[in-house]
Short mmCIF file of C-alpha atoms in Angstrom, two decimals:
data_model
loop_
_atom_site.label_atom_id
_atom_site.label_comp_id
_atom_site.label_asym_id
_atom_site.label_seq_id
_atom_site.Cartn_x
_atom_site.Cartn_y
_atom_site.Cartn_z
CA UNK A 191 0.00 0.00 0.00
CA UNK A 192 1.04 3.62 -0.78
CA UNK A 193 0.51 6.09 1.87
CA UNK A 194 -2.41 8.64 0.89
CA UNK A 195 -1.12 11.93 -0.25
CA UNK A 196 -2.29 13.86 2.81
CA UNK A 197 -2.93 11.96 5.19
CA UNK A 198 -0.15 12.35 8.42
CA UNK A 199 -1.79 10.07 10.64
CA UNK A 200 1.23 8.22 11.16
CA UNK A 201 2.98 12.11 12.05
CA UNK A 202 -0.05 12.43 14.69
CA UNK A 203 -0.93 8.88 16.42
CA UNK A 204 2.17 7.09 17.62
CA UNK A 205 4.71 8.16 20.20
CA UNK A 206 7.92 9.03 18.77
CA UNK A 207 10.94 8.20 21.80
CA UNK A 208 13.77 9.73 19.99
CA UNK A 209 14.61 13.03 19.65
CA UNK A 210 14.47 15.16 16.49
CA UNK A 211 15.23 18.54 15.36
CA UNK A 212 12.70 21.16 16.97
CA UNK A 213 11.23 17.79 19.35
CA UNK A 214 14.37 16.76 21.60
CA UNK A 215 12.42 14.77 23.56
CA UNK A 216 10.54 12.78 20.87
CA UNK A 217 6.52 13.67 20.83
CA UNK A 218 3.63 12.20 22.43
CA UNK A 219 1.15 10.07 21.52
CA UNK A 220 -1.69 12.27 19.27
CA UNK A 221 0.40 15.17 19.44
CA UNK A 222 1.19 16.38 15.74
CA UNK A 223 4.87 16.29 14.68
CA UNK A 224 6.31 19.97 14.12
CA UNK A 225 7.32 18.89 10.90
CA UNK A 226 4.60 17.80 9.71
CA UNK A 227 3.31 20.34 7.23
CA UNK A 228 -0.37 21.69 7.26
CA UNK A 229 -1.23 19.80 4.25
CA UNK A 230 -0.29 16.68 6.40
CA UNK A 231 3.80 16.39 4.22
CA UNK A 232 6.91 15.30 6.29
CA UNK A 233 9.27 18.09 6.38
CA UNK A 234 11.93 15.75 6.81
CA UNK A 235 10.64 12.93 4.41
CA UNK A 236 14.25 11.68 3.13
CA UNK A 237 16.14 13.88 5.26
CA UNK A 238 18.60 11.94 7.57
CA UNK A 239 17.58 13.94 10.53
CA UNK A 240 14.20 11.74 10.22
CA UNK A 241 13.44 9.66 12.96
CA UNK A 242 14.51 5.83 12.13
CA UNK A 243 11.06 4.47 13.41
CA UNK A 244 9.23 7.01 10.91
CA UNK A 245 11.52 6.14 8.06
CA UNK A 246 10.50 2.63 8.83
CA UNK A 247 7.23 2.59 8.67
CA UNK A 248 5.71 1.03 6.14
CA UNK A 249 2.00 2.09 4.91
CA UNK A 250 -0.44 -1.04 5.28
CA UNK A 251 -4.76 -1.24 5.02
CA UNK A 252 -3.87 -3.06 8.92
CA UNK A 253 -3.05 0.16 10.31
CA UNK A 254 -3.87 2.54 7.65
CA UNK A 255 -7.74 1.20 7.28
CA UNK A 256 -10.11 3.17 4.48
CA UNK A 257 -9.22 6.75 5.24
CA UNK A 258 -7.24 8.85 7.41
CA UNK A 259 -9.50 9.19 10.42
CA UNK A 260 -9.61 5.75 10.83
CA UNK A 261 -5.60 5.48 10.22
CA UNK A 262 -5.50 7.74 13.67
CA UNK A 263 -8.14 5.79 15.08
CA UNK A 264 -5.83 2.14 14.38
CA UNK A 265 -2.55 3.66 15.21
CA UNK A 266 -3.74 5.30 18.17
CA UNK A 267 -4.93 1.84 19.38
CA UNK A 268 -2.27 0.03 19.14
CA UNK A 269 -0.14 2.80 20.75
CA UNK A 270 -2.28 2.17 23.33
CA UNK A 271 -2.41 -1.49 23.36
CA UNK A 272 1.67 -1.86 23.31
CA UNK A 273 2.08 0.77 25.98
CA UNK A 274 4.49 2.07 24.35
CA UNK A 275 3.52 6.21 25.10
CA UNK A 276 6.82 7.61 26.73
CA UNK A 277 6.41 9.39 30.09
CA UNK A 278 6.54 12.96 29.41
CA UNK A 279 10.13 14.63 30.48
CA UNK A 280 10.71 17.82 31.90
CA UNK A 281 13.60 19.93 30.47
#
């Protein structure tokens, strides 16, 4: 599967634990990446200041469903489901 043009949900839904350039602390769980653009574009798509997990990730119906609200619905659940939402750190 291709991602949809658009979409971000993957920028919005899953905890991100490593840091990044503007986010040294990663992100949160449903809080939208700063480089994510406001059409929903990476800023850093192919840019090796990406985060290795979001370079990973591979598009798939599984956890991308029909459409983008239910991509943030399925990747918000299993955030939740693998516990893997980082404690938030203070600075």
């Amino acid at each position: 599967m291709d991602c949809r043009p658009g979409c971000g949900a993957c920028c919005i839904a899953p905890s991100i634990s490593t840091p990044m350039p503007g986010m040294p602390f990663g992100k949160l769980a449903g809080v939208r990446c700063v480089h994510l653009s406001e059409s929903n574009f990476c800023a850093l798509f192919g840019d090796e200041a990406r985060p290795a997990v979001c370079a990973a990730f591979q598009a798939d119906p599984v956890v991308c469903g029909k459409s983008r609200e239910e991509a943030i619905r399925l990747l918000g659940w299993l955030e939740q489901a693998t516990g893997s939402t980082p404690f938030p750190r203070t600075v």
